[in-house]
Short mmCIF file of C-alpha atoms in Angstrom, two decimals:
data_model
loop_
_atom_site.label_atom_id
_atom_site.label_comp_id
_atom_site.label_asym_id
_atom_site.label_seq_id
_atom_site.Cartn_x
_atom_site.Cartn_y
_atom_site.Cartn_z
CA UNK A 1 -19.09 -27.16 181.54
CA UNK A 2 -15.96 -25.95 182.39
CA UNK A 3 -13.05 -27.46 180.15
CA UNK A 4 -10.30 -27.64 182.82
CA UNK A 5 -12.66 -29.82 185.25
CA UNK A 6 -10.62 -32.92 186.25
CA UNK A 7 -10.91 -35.98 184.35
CA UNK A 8 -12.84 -37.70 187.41
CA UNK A 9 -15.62 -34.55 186.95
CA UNK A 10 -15.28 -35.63 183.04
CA UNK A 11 -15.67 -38.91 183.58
CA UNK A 12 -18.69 -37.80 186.34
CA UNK A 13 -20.61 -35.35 183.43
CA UNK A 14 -20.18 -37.57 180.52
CA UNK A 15 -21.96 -40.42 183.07
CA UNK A 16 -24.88 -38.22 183.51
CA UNK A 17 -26.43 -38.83 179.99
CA UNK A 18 -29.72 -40.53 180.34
CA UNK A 19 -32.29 -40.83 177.95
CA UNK A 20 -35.88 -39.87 179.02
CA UNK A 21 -37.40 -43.55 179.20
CA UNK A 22 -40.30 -42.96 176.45
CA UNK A 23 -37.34 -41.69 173.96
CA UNK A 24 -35.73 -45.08 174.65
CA UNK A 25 -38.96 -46.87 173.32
CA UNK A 26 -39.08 -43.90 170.57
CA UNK A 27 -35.56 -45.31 169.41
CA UNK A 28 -35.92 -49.03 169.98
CA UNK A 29 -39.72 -48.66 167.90
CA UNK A 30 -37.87 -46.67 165.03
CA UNK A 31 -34.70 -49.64 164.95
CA UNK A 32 -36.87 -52.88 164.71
CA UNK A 33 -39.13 -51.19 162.41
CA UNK A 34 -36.28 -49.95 159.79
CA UNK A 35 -34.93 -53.79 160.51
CA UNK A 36 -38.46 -55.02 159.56
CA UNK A 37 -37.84 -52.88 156.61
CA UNK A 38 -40.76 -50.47 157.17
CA UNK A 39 -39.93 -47.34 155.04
CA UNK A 40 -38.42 -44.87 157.04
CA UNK A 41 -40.84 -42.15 157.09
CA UNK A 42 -43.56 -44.71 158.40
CA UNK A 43 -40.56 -45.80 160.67
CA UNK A 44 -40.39 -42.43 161.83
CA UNK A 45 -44.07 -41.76 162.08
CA UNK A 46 -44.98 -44.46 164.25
CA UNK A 47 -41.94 -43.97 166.85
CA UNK A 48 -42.98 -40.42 167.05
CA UNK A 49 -46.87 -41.57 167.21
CA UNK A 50 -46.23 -43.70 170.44
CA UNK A 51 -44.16 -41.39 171.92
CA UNK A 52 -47.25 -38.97 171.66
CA UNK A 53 -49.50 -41.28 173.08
CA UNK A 54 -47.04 -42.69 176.02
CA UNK A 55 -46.22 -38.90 176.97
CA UNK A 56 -50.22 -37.84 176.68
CA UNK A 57 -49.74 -35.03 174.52
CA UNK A 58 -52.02 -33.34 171.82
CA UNK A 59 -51.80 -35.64 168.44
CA UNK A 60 -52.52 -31.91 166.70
CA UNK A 61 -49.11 -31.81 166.63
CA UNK A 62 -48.63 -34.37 163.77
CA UNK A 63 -50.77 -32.24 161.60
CA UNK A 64 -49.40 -28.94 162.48
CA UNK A 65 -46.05 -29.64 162.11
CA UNK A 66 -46.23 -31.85 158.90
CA UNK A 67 -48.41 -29.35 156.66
CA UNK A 68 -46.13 -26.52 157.92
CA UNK A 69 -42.84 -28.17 156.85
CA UNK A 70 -45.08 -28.94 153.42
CA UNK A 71 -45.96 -25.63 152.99
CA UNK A 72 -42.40 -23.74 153.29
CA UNK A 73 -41.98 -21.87 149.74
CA UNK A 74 -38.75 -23.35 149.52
CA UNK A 75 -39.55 -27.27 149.41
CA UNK A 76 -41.39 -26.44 146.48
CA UNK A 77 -37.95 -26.32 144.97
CA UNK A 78 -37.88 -30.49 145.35
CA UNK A 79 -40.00 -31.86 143.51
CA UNK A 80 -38.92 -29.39 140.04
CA UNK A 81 -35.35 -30.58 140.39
CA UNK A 82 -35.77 -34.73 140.83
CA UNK A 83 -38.28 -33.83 137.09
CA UNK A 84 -35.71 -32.40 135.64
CA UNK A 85 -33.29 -35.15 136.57
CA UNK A 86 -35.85 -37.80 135.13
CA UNK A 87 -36.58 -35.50 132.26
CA UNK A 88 -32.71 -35.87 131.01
CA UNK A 89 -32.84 -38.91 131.51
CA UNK A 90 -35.49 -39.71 129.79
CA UNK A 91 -34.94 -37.68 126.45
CA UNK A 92 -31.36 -38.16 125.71
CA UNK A 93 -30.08 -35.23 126.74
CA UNK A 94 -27.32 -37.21 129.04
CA UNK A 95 -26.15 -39.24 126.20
CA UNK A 96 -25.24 -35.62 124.04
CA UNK A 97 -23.06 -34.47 126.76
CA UNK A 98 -21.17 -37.58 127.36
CA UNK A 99 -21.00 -37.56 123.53
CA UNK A 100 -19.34 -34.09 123.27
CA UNK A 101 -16.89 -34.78 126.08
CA UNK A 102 -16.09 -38.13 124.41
CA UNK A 103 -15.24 -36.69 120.95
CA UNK A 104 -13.22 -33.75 122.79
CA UNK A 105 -11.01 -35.43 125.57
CA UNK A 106 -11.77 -39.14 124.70
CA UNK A 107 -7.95 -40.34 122.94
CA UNK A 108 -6.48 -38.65 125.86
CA UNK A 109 -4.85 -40.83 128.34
CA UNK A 110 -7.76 -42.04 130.09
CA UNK A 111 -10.19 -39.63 128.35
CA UNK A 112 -13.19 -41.51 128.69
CA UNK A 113 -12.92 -41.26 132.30
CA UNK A 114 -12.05 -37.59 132.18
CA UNK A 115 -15.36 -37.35 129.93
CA UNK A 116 -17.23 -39.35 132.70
CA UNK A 117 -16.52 -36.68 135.31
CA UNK A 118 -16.89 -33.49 133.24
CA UNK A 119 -20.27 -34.88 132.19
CA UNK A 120 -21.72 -35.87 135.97
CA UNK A 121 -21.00 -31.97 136.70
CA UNK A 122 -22.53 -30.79 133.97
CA UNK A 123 -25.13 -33.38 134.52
CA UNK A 124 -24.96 -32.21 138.14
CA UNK A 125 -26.16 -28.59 137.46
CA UNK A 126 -29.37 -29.46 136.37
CA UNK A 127 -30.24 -32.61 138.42
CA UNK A 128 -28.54 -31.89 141.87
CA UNK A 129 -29.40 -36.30 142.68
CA UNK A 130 -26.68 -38.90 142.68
CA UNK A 131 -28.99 -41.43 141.89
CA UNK A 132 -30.65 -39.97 138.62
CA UNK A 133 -26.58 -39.29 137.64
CA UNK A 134 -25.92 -43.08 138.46
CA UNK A 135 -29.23 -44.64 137.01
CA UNK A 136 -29.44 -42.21 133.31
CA UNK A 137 -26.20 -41.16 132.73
CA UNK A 138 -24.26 -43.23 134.32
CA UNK A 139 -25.56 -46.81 132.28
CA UNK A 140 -24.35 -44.14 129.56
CA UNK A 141 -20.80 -43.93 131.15
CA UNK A 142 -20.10 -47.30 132.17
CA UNK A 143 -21.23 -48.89 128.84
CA UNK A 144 -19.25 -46.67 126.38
CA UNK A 145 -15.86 -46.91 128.75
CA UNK A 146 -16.46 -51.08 128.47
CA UNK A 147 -17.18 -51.14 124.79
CA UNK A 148 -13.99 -48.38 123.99
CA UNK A 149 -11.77 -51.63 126.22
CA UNK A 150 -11.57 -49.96 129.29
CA UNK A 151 -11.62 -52.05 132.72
CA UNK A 152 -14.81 -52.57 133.57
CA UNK A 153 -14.32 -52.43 137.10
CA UNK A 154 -12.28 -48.74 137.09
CA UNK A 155 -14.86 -48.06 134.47
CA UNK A 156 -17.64 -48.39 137.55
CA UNK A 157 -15.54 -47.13 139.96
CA UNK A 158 -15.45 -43.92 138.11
CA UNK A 159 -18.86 -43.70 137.23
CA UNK A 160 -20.12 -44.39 140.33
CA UNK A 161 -17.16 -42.04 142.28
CA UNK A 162 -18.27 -39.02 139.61
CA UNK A 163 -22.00 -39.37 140.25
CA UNK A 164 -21.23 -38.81 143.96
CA UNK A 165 -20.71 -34.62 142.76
CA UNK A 166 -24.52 -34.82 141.98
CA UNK A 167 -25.54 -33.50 145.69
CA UNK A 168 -22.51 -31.60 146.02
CA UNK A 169 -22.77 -29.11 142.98
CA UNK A 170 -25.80 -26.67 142.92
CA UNK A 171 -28.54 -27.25 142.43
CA UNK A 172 -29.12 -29.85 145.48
CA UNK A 173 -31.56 -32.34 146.93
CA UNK A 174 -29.27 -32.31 150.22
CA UNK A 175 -28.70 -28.86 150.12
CA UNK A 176 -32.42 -27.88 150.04
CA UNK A 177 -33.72 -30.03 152.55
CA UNK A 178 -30.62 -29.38 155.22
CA UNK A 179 -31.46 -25.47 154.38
CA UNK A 180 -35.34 -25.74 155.17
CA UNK A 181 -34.39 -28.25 158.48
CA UNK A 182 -31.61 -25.87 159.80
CA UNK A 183 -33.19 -22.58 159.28
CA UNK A 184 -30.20 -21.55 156.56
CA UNK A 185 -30.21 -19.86 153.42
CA UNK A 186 -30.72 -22.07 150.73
CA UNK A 187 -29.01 -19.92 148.53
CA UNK A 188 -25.75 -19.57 150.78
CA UNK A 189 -25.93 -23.17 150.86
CA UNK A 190 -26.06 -23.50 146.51
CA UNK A 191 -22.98 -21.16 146.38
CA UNK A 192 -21.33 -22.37 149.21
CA UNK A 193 -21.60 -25.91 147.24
CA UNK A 194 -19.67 -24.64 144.26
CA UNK A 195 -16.17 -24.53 145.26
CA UNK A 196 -16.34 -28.32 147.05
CA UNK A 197 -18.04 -29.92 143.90
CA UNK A 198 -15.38 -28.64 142.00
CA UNK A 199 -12.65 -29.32 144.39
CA UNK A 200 -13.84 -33.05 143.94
CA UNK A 201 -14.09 -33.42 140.15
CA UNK A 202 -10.57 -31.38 139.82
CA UNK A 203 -9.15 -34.30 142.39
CA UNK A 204 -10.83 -36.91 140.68
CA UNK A 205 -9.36 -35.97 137.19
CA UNK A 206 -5.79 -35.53 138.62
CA UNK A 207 -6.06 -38.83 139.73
CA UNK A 208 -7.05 -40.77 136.67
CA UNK A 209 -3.70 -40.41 134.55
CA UNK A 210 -1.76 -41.35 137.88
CA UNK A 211 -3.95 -44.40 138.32
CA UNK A 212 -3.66 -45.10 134.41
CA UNK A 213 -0.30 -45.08 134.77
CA UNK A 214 1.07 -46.59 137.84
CA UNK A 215 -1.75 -49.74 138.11
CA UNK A 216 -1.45 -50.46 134.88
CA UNK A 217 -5.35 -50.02 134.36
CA UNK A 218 -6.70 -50.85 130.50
CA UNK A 219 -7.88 -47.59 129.28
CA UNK A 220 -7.37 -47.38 125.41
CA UNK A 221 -7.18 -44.24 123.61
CA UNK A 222 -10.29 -43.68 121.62
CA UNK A 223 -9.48 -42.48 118.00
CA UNK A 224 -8.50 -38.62 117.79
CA UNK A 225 -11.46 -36.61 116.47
CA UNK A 226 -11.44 -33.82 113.64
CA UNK A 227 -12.42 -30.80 114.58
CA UNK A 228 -15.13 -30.50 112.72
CA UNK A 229 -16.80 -33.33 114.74
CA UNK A 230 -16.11 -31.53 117.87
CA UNK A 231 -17.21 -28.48 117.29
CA UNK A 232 -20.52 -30.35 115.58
CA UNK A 233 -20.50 -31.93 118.64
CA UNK A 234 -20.56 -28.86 120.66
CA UNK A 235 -23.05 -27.63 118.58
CA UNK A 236 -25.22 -30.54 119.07
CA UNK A 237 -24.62 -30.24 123.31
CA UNK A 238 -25.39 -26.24 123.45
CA UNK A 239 -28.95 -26.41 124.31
CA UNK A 240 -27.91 -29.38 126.69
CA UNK A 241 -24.96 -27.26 128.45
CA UNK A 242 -27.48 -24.01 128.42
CA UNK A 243 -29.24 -25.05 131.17
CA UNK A 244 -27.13 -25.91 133.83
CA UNK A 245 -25.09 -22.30 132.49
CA UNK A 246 -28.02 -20.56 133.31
CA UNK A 247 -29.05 -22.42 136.55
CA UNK A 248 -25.71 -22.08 137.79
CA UNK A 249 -25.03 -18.18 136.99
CA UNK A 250 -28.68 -17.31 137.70
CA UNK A 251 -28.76 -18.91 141.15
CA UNK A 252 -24.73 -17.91 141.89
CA UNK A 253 -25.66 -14.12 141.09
CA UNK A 254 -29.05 -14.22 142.84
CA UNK A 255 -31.27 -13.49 139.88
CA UNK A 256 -33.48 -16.82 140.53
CA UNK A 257 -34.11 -17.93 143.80
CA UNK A 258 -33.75 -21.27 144.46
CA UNK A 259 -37.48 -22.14 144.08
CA UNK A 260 -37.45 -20.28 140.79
CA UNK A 261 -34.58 -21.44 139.21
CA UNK A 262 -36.30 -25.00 139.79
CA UNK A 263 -39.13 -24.01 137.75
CA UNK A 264 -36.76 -22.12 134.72
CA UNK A 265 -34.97 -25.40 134.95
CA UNK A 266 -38.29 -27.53 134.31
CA UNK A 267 -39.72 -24.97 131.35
CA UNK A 268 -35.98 -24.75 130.14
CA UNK A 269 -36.08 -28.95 129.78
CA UNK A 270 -39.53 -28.89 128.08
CA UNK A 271 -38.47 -26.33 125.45
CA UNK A 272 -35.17 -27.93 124.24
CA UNK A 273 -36.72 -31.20 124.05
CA UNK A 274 -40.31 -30.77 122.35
CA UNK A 275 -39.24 -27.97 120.20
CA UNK A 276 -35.33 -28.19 119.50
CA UNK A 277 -34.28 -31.44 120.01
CA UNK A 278 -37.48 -33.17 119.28
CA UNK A 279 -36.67 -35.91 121.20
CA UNK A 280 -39.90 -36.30 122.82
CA UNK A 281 -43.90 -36.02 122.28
CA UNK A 282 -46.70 -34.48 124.42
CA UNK A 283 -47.82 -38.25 124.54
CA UNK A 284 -44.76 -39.44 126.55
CA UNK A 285 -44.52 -36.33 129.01
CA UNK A 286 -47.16 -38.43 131.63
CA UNK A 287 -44.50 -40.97 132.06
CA UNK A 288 -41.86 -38.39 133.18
CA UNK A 289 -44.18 -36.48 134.75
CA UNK A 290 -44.92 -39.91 137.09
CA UNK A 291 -41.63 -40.74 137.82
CA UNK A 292 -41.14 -37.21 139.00
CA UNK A 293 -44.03 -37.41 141.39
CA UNK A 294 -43.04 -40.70 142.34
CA UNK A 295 -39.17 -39.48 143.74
CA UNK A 296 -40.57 -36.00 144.83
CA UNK A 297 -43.30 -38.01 147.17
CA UNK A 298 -40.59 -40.20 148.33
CA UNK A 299 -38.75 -37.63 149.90
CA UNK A 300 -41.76 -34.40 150.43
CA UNK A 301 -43.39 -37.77 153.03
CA UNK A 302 -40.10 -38.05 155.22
CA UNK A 303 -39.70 -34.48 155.46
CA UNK A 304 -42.84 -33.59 156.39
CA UNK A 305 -42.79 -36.08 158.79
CA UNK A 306 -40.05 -35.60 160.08
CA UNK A 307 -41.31 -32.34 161.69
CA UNK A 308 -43.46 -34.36 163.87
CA UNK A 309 -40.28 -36.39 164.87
CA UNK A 310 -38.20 -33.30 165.31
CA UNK A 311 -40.47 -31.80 167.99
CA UNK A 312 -40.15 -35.46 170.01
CA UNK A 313 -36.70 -35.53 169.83
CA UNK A 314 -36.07 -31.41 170.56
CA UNK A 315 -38.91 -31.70 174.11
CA UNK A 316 -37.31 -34.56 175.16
CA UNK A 317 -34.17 -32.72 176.25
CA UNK A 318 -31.51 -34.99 174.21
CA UNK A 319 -29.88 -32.53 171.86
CA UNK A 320 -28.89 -30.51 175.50
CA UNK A 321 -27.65 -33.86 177.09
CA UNK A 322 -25.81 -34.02 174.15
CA UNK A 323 -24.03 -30.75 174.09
CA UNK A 324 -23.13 -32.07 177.69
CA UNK A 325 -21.66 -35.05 176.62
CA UNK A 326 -19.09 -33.22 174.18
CA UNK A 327 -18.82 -31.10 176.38
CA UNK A 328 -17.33 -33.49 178.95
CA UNK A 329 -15.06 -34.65 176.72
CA UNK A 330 -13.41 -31.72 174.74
CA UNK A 331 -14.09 -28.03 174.26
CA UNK A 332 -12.33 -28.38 170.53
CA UNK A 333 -14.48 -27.48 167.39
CA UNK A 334 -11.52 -29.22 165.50
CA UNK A 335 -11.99 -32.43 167.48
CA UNK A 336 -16.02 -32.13 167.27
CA UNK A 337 -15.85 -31.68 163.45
CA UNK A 338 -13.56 -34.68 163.43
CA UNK A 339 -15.90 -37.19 166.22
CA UNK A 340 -18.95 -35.87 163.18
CA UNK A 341 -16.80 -36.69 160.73
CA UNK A 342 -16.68 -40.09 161.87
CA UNK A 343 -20.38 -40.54 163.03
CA UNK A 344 -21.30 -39.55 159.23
CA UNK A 345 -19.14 -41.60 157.61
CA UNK A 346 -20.77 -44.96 159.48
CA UNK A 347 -24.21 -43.24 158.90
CA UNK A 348 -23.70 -42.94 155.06
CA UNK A 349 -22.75 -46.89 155.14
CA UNK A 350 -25.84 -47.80 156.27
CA UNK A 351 -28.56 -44.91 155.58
CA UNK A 352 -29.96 -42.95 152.45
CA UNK A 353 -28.56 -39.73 152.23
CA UNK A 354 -32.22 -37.30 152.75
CA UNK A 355 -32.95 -39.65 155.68
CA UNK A 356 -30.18 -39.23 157.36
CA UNK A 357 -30.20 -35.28 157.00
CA UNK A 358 -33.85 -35.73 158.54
CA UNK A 359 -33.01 -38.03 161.29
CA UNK A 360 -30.06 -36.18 162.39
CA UNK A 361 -30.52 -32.38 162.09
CA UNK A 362 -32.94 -32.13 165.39
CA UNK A 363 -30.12 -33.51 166.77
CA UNK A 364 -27.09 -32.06 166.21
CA UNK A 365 -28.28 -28.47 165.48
CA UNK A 366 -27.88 -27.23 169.46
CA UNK A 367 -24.62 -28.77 169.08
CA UNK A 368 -23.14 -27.29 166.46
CA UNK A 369 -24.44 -23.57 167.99
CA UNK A 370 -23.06 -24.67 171.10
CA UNK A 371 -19.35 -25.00 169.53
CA UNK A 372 -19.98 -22.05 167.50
CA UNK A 373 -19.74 -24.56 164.03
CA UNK A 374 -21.15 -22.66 161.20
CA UNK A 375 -24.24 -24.48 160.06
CA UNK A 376 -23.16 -23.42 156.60
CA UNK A 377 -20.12 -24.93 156.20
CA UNK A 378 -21.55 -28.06 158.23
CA UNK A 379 -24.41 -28.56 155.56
CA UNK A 380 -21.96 -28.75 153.14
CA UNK A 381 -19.48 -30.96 155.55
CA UNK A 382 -22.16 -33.33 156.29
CA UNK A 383 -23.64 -33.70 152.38
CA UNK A 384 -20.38 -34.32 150.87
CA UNK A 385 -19.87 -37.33 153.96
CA UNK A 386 -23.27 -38.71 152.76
CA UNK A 387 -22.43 -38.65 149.30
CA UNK A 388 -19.26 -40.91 150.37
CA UNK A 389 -22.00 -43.39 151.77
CA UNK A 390 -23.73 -43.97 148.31
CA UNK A 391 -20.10 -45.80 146.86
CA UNK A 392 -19.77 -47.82 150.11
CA UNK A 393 -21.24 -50.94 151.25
CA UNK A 394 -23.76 -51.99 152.69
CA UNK A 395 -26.04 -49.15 151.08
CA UNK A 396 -23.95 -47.79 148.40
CA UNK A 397 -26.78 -47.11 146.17
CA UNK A 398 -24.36 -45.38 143.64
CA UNK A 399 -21.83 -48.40 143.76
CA UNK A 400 -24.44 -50.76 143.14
CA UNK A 401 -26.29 -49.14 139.83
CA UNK A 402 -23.11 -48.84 138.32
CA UNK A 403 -22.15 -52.32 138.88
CA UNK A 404 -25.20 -53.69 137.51
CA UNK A 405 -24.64 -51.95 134.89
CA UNK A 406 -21.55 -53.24 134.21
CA UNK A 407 -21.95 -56.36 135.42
CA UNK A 408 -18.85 -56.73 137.73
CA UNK A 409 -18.33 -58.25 140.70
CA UNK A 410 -18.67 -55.90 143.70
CA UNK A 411 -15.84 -57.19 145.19
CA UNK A 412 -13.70 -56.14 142.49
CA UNK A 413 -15.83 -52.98 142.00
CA UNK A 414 -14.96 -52.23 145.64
CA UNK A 415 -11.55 -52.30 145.24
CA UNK A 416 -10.68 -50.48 142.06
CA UNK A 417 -13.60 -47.81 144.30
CA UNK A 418 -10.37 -47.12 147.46
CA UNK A 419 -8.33 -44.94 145.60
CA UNK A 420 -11.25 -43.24 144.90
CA UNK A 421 -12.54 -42.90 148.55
CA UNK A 422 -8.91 -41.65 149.59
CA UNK A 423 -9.81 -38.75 147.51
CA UNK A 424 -13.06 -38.25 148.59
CA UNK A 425 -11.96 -38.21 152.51
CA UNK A 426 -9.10 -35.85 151.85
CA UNK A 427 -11.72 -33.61 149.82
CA UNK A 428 -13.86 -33.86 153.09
CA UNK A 429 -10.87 -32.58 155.93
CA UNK A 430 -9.85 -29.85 153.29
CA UNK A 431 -13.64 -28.67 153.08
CA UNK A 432 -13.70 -29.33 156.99
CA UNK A 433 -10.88 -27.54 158.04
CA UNK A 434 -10.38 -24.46 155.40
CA UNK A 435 -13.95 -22.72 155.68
CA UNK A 436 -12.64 -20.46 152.99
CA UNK A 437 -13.60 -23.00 150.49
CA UNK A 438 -17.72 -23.15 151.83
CA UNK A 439 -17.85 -19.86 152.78
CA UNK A 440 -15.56 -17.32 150.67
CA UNK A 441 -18.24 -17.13 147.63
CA UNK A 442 -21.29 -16.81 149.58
CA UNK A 443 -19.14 -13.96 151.58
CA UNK A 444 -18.54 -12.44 147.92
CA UNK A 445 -21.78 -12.65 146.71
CA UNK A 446 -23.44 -11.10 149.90
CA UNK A 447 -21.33 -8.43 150.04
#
């Protein structure tokens, strides 16, 4: 559309959006049944289902599409990263890195805190999940800040803020699935992570001696530590920092893809804890091994069938009434980012982070072509607005671990949480509006 049509023409276009009547019952189907609490791949499944069957099309679709998307080399990535996650969890290597951190930084002006965020990045180069950060380490974090005397609600606030870097710093859940639904590099996407994930813990940690200072928040210096129990502590964390050293360098350099740096990561785990750290038998690998399987079918179920919901929503001519309807209104990148921005912000309130990424790619991807947005820099854009989501209500998955954990009130949770958010959204317009920080390292390692 022509951006210098009259507003009367604007007004006209942006009028012209209507949705094909069997996408109407596609959406109203997919609402009541996420209402009725149906679990959103099913949710998504049985919109797309009726749409099939209203529209008389060929149900080999659903099969076609959903073992495709299953079979891409790169989702086999998923399922190696959320067992690692559990497998850190599970044997103790979380509580060694918060330990080193502690004995390091901890009678520093709010050094338990500072130790919180250095260890969910640490944490977040193996795991690349907010919730395993929030769930294992993070019952770690909150629980050593209240027993050292610090406030128990900045002491969740932080915990739950610092777990939010999980999906941001390589490797990612986010990152992975946004790569396979967008057509990307899931590579680019890992190093294009780095610099934002950073960004965000640097902000964080700048923020902590301000807040310590000028709210008057209790945060007592833990007793100074002789060297020789931090370097024993080092010692102790080496095999523990190895692996997200390796992941991180191996997948930044290009030596592992992706896919295989999931499965060093998973033979990496086993080693250093059945044959260094010894903090776990052949008998108890099952267990870990289930609750892998368990978060990797969670997520492997809504992709895959979210292919099937991708080809209803692409043939029913929506995502080109949408590039119409922004169109009508503004020929601005700036002011699109800003409108998705927004959109993403609500979504993360009220929807888990991989859904959302499934729901919405189908959607917004002839957008975002249309106004020349690099889908690199939005996959980044749109994860880091997500992770926002999992520290505020209603959802807030993040949020709410950490104040069970702590057993606060999540009103008072919430608020010792703003400062935090501030952060977060002024992370979000830098990493919007300076591409340099998404896409000068994948530039530098491509060329």
């Amino acid at each position: 559309m022509n951006p210098s049509a009259s507003p009367w023409k604007r007004k006209e276009a942006v009028c012209l959006i209507n949705l094909d009547p069997y996408l109407a019952v596609y959406f109203i189907t997919f609402v009541a049944l996420i209402l009725l609490r149906v679990p959103i791949a099913y949710a998504m499944m049985a919109s797309a289902f009726e749409y099939v069957v209203f529209n008389h099309q060929s149900f080999v679709m659903f099969a076609q599409k959903t073992a495709n998307s299953l079979a891409d080399f790169n989702m086999l990535a998923l399922p190696a990263f959320l067992f690692v996650g559990c497998f850190m969890n599970e044997v103790g290597l979380t509580d060694r890195l918060f330990g080193m951190f502690e004995k390091w930084i901890g009678h520093l002006p709010g050094g338990l805190a500072h130790a919180n965020v250095l260890s969910s990045m640490v944490f977040a180069g193996m795991s690349g999940s907010a919730l395993a950060d929030a769930g294992g380490l993070g019952t770690i974090e909150v629980s050593a800040m209240t027993k050292a005397g610090y406030d128990p609600d900045f002491s969740v606030a932080v915990t739950a803020a610092s777990a939010g870097i999980g999906p941001i710093i390589p490797p990612s859940i986010n990152f992975v699935v946004w790569a396979f639904l967008s057509q990307t590099s899931t590579l680019a996407m890992f190093q294009a992570g780095m610099g934002p994930g950073v960004l965000m813990g640097v902000a964080m940690m700048v923020w902590i001696p301000i807040a310590v200072k000028t709210q008057h928040i209790a945060c007592p210096r833990a007793p100074k530590a002789s060297w020789g129990e931090r370097f024993h502590s080092l010692y102790e964390s080496l095999p523990a920092l190895g692996g997200p050293a390796i992941l991180v360098l191996g997948i930044m350099t290009g030596i592992f893809t992706p896919t295989e740096a999931s499965a060093v990561a998973v033979v990496y785990s086993l080693i250093i804890s059945l044959f260094v750290y010894k903090d776990m038998s052949f008998k108890e690998l099952p267990q870990v091994f289930v609750e892998g399987a368990v978060s990797t079918a969670t997520i492997m179920v809504m992709v895959g069938l979210s292919s099937a919901s991708s080809y209803v929503i692409t043939t029913s001519g929506l995502p080109q009434q949408l590039v119409s309807f922004f169109s009508s209104i503004t020929n601005s990148p700036v002011v699109i980012l800003l409108l998705l921005n927004i959109l993403f912000l609500i979504i993360g309130m009220l929807m888990e982070a991989n859904a959302a990424v499934v729901m919405m790619t189908p959607i917004l991807l002839p957008l975002l072509n249309a106004f020349g947005i690099d889908l690199l820099q939005f996959g980044i854009v749109m994860s880091f607005n997500l992770c926002i989501g999992l520290v505020t209500p209603p959802v807030g998955l993040c949020l709410l671990l950490c104040n069970q954990t702590g057993e606060t009130r999540l009103s008072h949770s919430l608020k010792a949480m703003m400062p935090m958010l501030l952060i977060s959204i002024i992370v979000l317009f830098l990493i919007t509006y300076v591409s340099p920080l998404t896409t000068l390292l994948p530039s530098i390692m491509a060329g």
